[in-house]
Amino acid sequence: MATLGPRFFARNTLEVARDLLGCRLELGGCAGVIVETEAYRDDAASHWVTRPNTARIMGESHGLVYIYSIYGMHRCLNFTSDAERPGAVLLRALEPVSGLDLMRERRGVKDDRALLSGPGKLVQALAVPDDAQAQPVTEVFRLERPRRRPSIVTGPRIGISKATELPWRFGIAGSRWLSRPFPKTTG
DNA sequence: TGGCCGATATGCT
DNA sequence: GCATATCGGCCAA
């Protein structure tokens, strides 16, 4: 199965966010299928606007790892995107596939639904290292396309107070591994 | 089962 | 000094 290169990430951020759904992401023996993402471009909620200094990588690259810390104790994982404009895709939830015992140990939870069902959770479960920052995605992770394109639902992004009208959250329809359910019907 | 709230540190004004 | 792309525990129902 083909791994994803720079050309995949060079496209429109909304397309990249949708096409990451269903992809298998692996790091250090732990793997999951991406079931939820969010797109950030140059909107009011984007770090391109709110953290212009540290998020400069959003405008200067595509296909690189962008990690940020939030609320003190949490870190979140993004892949930069779009060769033409600032953009990044936030990984919000994965379906656990392998390395379950290691991830349970790192997360300290019994319910497997809590392993990877949130942006901070998946970084902890996969033990994404700090030195992955600004590295090419495919040098840090193994990332494979799905055989079939999953059906997708959309909704407003989570945890933001600005640009809440943009439906730039994407998820695999019917997945039980989402960070939160999607508000309404399909998308 | 769902809502509320505190923890905790970083980036930017 | 303040807001924040979060998480998990606690409490009421």
mmCIF file of N, CA and C in Angstrom, chain A residues 111-170:
data_model
loop_
_atom_site.group_PDB
_atom_site.id
_atom_site.type_symbol
_atom_site.label_atom_id
_atom_site.label_comp_id
_atom_site.label_asym_id
_atom_site.label_seq_id
_atom_site.Cartn_x
_atom_site.Cartn_y
_atom_site.Cartn_z
ATOM 1 N N ASP A 111 -10.939 1.730 29.616
ATOM 2 C CA ASP A 111 -11.794 1.758 28.436
ATOM 3 C C ASP A 111 -10.968 2.108 27.193
ATOM 4 N N ASP A 112 -10.922 1.187 26.230
ATOM 5 C CA ASP A 112 -10.148 1.435 25.018
ATOM 6 C C ASP A 112 -10.688 2.604 24.214
ATOM 7 N N ARG A 113 -11.910 2.983 24.465
ATOM 8 C CA ARG A 113 -12.460 4.140 23.758
ATOM 9 C C ARG A 113 -11.787 5.443 24.185
ATOM 10 N N ALA A 114 -11.100 5.411 25.323
ATOM 11 C CA ALA A 114 -10.412 6.609 25.809
ATOM 12 C C ALA A 114 -8.939 6.643 25.388
ATOM 13 N N LEU A 115 -8.519 5.666 24.610
ATOM 14 C CA LEU A 115 -7.100 5.608 24.231
ATOM 15 C C LEU A 115 -6.709 6.742 23.289
ATOM 16 N N LEU A 116 -7.497 6.930 22.232
ATOM 17 C CA LEU A 116 -7.091 7.813 21.132
ATOM 18 C C LEU A 116 -8.184 8.796 20.740
ATOM 19 N N SER A 117 -9.217 8.963 21.585
ATOM 20 C CA SER A 117 -10.400 9.737 21.217
ATOM 21 C C SER A 117 -10.291 11.196 21.629
ATOM 22 N N GLY A 118 -9.205 11.843 21.224
ATOM 23 C CA GLY A 118 -9.009 13.260 21.495
ATOM 24 C C GLY A 118 -7.613 13.653 21.081
ATOM 25 N N PRO A 119 -7.419 14.927 20.705
ATOM 26 C CA PRO A 119 -6.117 15.344 20.191
ATOM 27 C C PRO A 119 -4.984 15.195 21.207
ATOM 28 N N GLY A 120 -5.260 15.490 22.479
ATOM 29 C CA GLY A 120 -4.228 15.325 23.496
ATOM 30 C C GLY A 120 -3.998 13.861 23.831
ATOM 31 N N LYS A 121 -5.090 13.088 23.783
ATOM 32 C CA LYS A 121 -4.995 11.672 24.124
ATOM 33 C C LYS A 121 -4.113 10.914 23.138
ATOM 34 N N LEU A 122 -4.297 11.159 21.858
ATOM 35 C CA LEU A 122 -3.568 10.366 20.862
ATOM 36 C C LEU A 122 -2.081 10.684 20.867
ATOM 37 N N VAL A 123 -1.744 11.921 21.186
ATOM 38 C CA VAL A 123 -0.316 12.269 21.288
ATOM 39 C C VAL A 123 0.322 11.517 22.456
ATOM 40 N N GLN A 124 -0.421 11.408 23.561
ATOM 41 C CA GLN A 124 0.094 10.677 24.717
ATOM 42 C C GLN A 124 0.171 9.175 24.437
ATOM 43 N N ALA A 125 -0.859 8.625 23.797
ATOM 44 C CA ALA A 125 -0.890 7.187 23.536
ATOM 45 C C ALA A 125 0.204 6.758 22.571
ATOM 46 N N LEU A 126 0.441 7.578 21.555
ATOM 47 C CA LEU A 126 1.475 7.246 20.571
ATOM 48 C C LEU A 126 2.856 7.686 21.027
ATOM 49 N N ALA A 127 2.922 8.474 22.097
ATOM 50 C CA ALA A 127 4.195 9.000 22.600
ATOM 51 C C ALA A 127 4.949 9.741 21.499
ATOM 52 N N VAL A 128 4.243 10.678 20.883
ATOM 53 C CA VAL A 128 4.873 11.480 19.828
ATOM 54 C C VAL A 128 5.992 12.313 20.447
ATOM 55 N N PRO A 129 7.231 12.166 19.969
ATOM 56 C CA PRO A 129 8.359 12.856 20.599
ATOM 57 C C PRO A 129 8.408 14.339 20.236
ATOM 58 N N ASP A 130 8.970 15.133 21.120
ATOM 59 C CA ASP A 130 9.091 16.567 20.877
ATOM 60 C C ASP A 130 9.938 16.873 19.649
ATOM 61 N N ASP A 131 10.923 16.038 19.397
ATOM 62 C CA ASP A 131 11.804 16.346 18.268
ATOM 63 C C ASP A 131 11.188 15.975 16.921
ATOM 64 N N ALA A 132 9.916 15.547 16.943
ATOM 65 C CA ALA A 132 9.201 15.364 15.680
ATOM 66 C C ALA A 132 8.801 16.715 15.088
ATOM 67 N N GLN A 133 8.863 17.740 15.892
ATOM 68 C CA GLN A 133 8.469 19.089 15.459
ATOM 69 C C GLN A 133 9.203 19.502 14.188
ATOM 70 N N ALA A 134 8.419 19.922 13.189
ATOM 71 C CA ALA A 134 8.951 20.433 11.921
ATOM 72 C C ALA A 134 9.658 19.371 11.080
ATOM 73 N N GLN A 135 9.505 18.108 11.462
ATOM 74 C CA GLN A 135 10.047 17.014 10.645
ATOM 75 C C GLN A 135 9.018 16.613 9.583
ATOM 76 N N PRO A 136 9.461 16.065 8.461
ATOM 77 C CA PRO A 136 8.495 15.531 7.482
ATOM 78 C C PRO A 136 7.634 14.442 8.116
ATOM 79 N N VAL A 137 6.342 14.509 7.840
ATOM 80 C CA VAL A 137 5.398 13.558 8.427
ATOM 81 C C VAL A 137 5.835 12.118 8.190
ATOM 82 N N THR A 138 6.254 11.845 6.978
ATOM 83 C CA THR A 138 6.557 10.460 6.616
ATOM 84 C C THR A 138 7.899 9.981 7.149
ATOM 85 N N GLU A 139 8.689 10.884 7.716
ATOM 86 C CA GLU A 139 9.917 10.434 8.374
ATOM 87 C C GLU A 139 9.668 10.106 9.834
ATOM 88 N N VAL A 140 8.594 10.657 10.381
ATOM 89 C CA VAL A 140 8.250 10.388 11.772
ATOM 90 C C VAL A 140 7.281 9.215 11.870
ATOM 91 N N PHE A 141 6.291 9.207 10.973
ATOM 92 C CA PHE A 141 5.236 8.198 11.019
ATOM 93 C C PHE A 141 5.272 7.328 9.766
ATOM 94 N N ARG A 142 4.656 6.173 9.865
ATOM 95 C CA ARG A 142 4.267 5.436 8.673
ATOM 96 C C ARG A 142 2.791 5.746 8.436
ATOM 97 N N LEU A 143 2.485 6.182 7.244
ATOM 98 C CA LEU A 143 1.132 6.655 6.934
ATOM 99 C C LEU A 143 0.680 6.030 5.621
ATOM 100 N N GLU A 144 -0.427 5.261 5.685
ATOM 101 C CA GLU A 144 -0.897 4.525 4.506
ATOM 102 C C GLU A 144 -2.337 4.874 4.167
ATOM 103 N N ARG A 145 -2.594 4.992 2.895
ATOM 104 C CA ARG A 145 -3.944 5.240 2.418
ATOM 105 C C ARG A 145 -4.833 4.026 2.651
ATOM 106 N N PRO A 146 -6.126 4.262 2.849
ATOM 107 C CA PRO A 146 -7.066 3.132 2.946
ATOM 108 C C PRO A 146 -7.359 2.568 1.562
ATOM 109 N N ARG A 147 -7.868 1.345 1.544
ATOM 110 C CA ARG A 147 -8.248 0.759 0.254
ATOM 111 C C ARG A 147 -9.460 1.469 -0.319
ATOM 112 N N ARG A 148 -10.359 1.791 0.579
ATOM 113 C CA ARG A 148 -11.572 2.475 0.120
ATOM 114 C C ARG A 148 -11.745 3.774 0.880
ATOM 115 N N ARG A 149 -12.302 4.730 0.187
ATOM 116 C CA ARG A 149 -12.587 6.018 0.797
ATOM 117 C C ARG A 149 -13.785 5.878 1.739
ATOM 118 N N PRO A 150 -13.657 6.250 2.991
ATOM 119 C CA PRO A 150 -14.777 6.120 3.925
ATOM 120 C C PRO A 150 -15.839 7.191 3.671
ATOM 121 N N SER A 151 -17.049 6.960 4.155
ATOM 122 C CA SER A 151 -18.069 8.007 4.072
ATOM 123 C C SER A 151 -17.871 8.968 5.232
ATOM 124 N N ILE A 152 -18.066 10.248 4.952
ATOM 125 C CA ILE A 152 -17.591 11.309 5.831
ATOM 126 C C ILE A 152 -18.730 12.177 6.331
ATOM 127 N N VAL A 153 -18.647 12.557 7.613
ATOM 128 C CA VAL A 153 -19.562 13.543 8.173
ATOM 129 C C VAL A 153 -18.772 14.809 8.513
ATOM 130 N N THR A 154 -19.466 15.955 8.539
ATOM 131 C CA THR A 154 -18.807 17.222 8.834
ATOM 132 C C THR A 154 -19.545 17.949 9.945
ATOM 133 N N GLY A 155 -18.871 18.910 10.551
ATOM 134 C CA GLY A 155 -19.495 19.709 11.589
ATOM 135 C C GLY A 155 -18.563 20.824 12.007
ATOM 136 N N PRO A 156 -19.018 21.658 12.943
ATOM 137 C CA PRO A 156 -18.163 22.736 13.440
ATOM 138 C C PRO A 156 -16.994 22.192 14.253
ATOM 139 N N ARG A 157 -15.905 22.923 14.236
ATOM 140 C CA ARG A 157 -14.716 22.494 14.965
ATOM 141 C C ARG A 157 -14.930 22.621 16.472
ATOM 142 N N ILE A 158 -14.187 21.809 17.211
ATOM 143 C CA ILE A 158 -14.383 21.685 18.657
ATOM 144 C C ILE A 158 -13.463 22.630 19.416
ATOM 145 N N GLY A 159 -14.009 23.224 20.476
ATOM 146 C CA GLY A 159 -13.172 23.946 21.431
ATOM 147 C C GLY A 159 -12.727 25.323 21.017
ATOM 148 N N ILE A 160 -13.345 25.872 19.984
ATOM 149 C CA ILE A 160 -12.966 27.205 19.525
ATOM 150 C C ILE A 160 -14.097 28.186 19.815
ATOM 151 N N SER A 161 -13.754 29.480 19.882
ATOM 152 C CA SER A 161 -14.784 30.493 20.129
ATOM 153 C C SER A 161 -14.956 31.414 18.931
ATOM 154 N N LYS A 162 -14.052 31.311 17.970
ATOM 155 C CA LYS A 162 -14.153 32.141 16.766
ATOM 156 C C LYS A 162 -14.320 31.258 15.543
ATOM 157 N N ALA A 163 -14.914 31.825 14.509
ATOM 158 C CA ALA A 163 -15.114 31.099 13.244
ATOM 159 C C ALA A 163 -15.832 29.777 13.460
ATOM 160 N N THR A 164 -16.795 29.786 14.394
ATOM 161 C CA THR A 164 -17.521 28.558 14.712
ATOM 162 C C THR A 164 -18.503 28.157 13.604
ATOM 163 N N GLU A 165 -18.728 29.058 12.656
ATOM 164 C CA GLU A 165 -19.678 28.748 11.591
ATOM 165 C C GLU A 165 -19.075 27.856 10.508
ATOM 166 N N LEU A 166 -17.754 27.693 10.514
ATOM 167 C CA LEU A 166 -17.112 26.912 9.461
ATOM 168 C C LEU A 166 -17.193 25.412 9.764
ATOM 169 N N PRO A 167 -17.734 24.614 8.852
ATOM 170 C CA PRO A 167 -17.869 23.161 9.085
ATOM 171 C C PRO A 167 -16.598 22.414 8.701
ATOM 172 N N TRP A 168 -15.541 22.676 9.409
ATOM 173 C CA TRP A 168 -14.237 22.155 9.023
ATOM 174 C C TRP A 168 -13.764 21.030 9.924
ATOM 175 N N ARG A 169 -14.702 20.400 10.619
ATOM 176 C CA ARG A 169 -14.400 19.159 11.346
ATOM 177 C C ARG A 169 -14.909 17.991 10.508
ATOM 178 N N PHE A 170 -14.086 16.964 10.344
ATOM 179 C CA PHE A 170 -14.428 15.833 9.498
ATOM 180 C C PHE A 170 -14.288 14.525 10.265
#
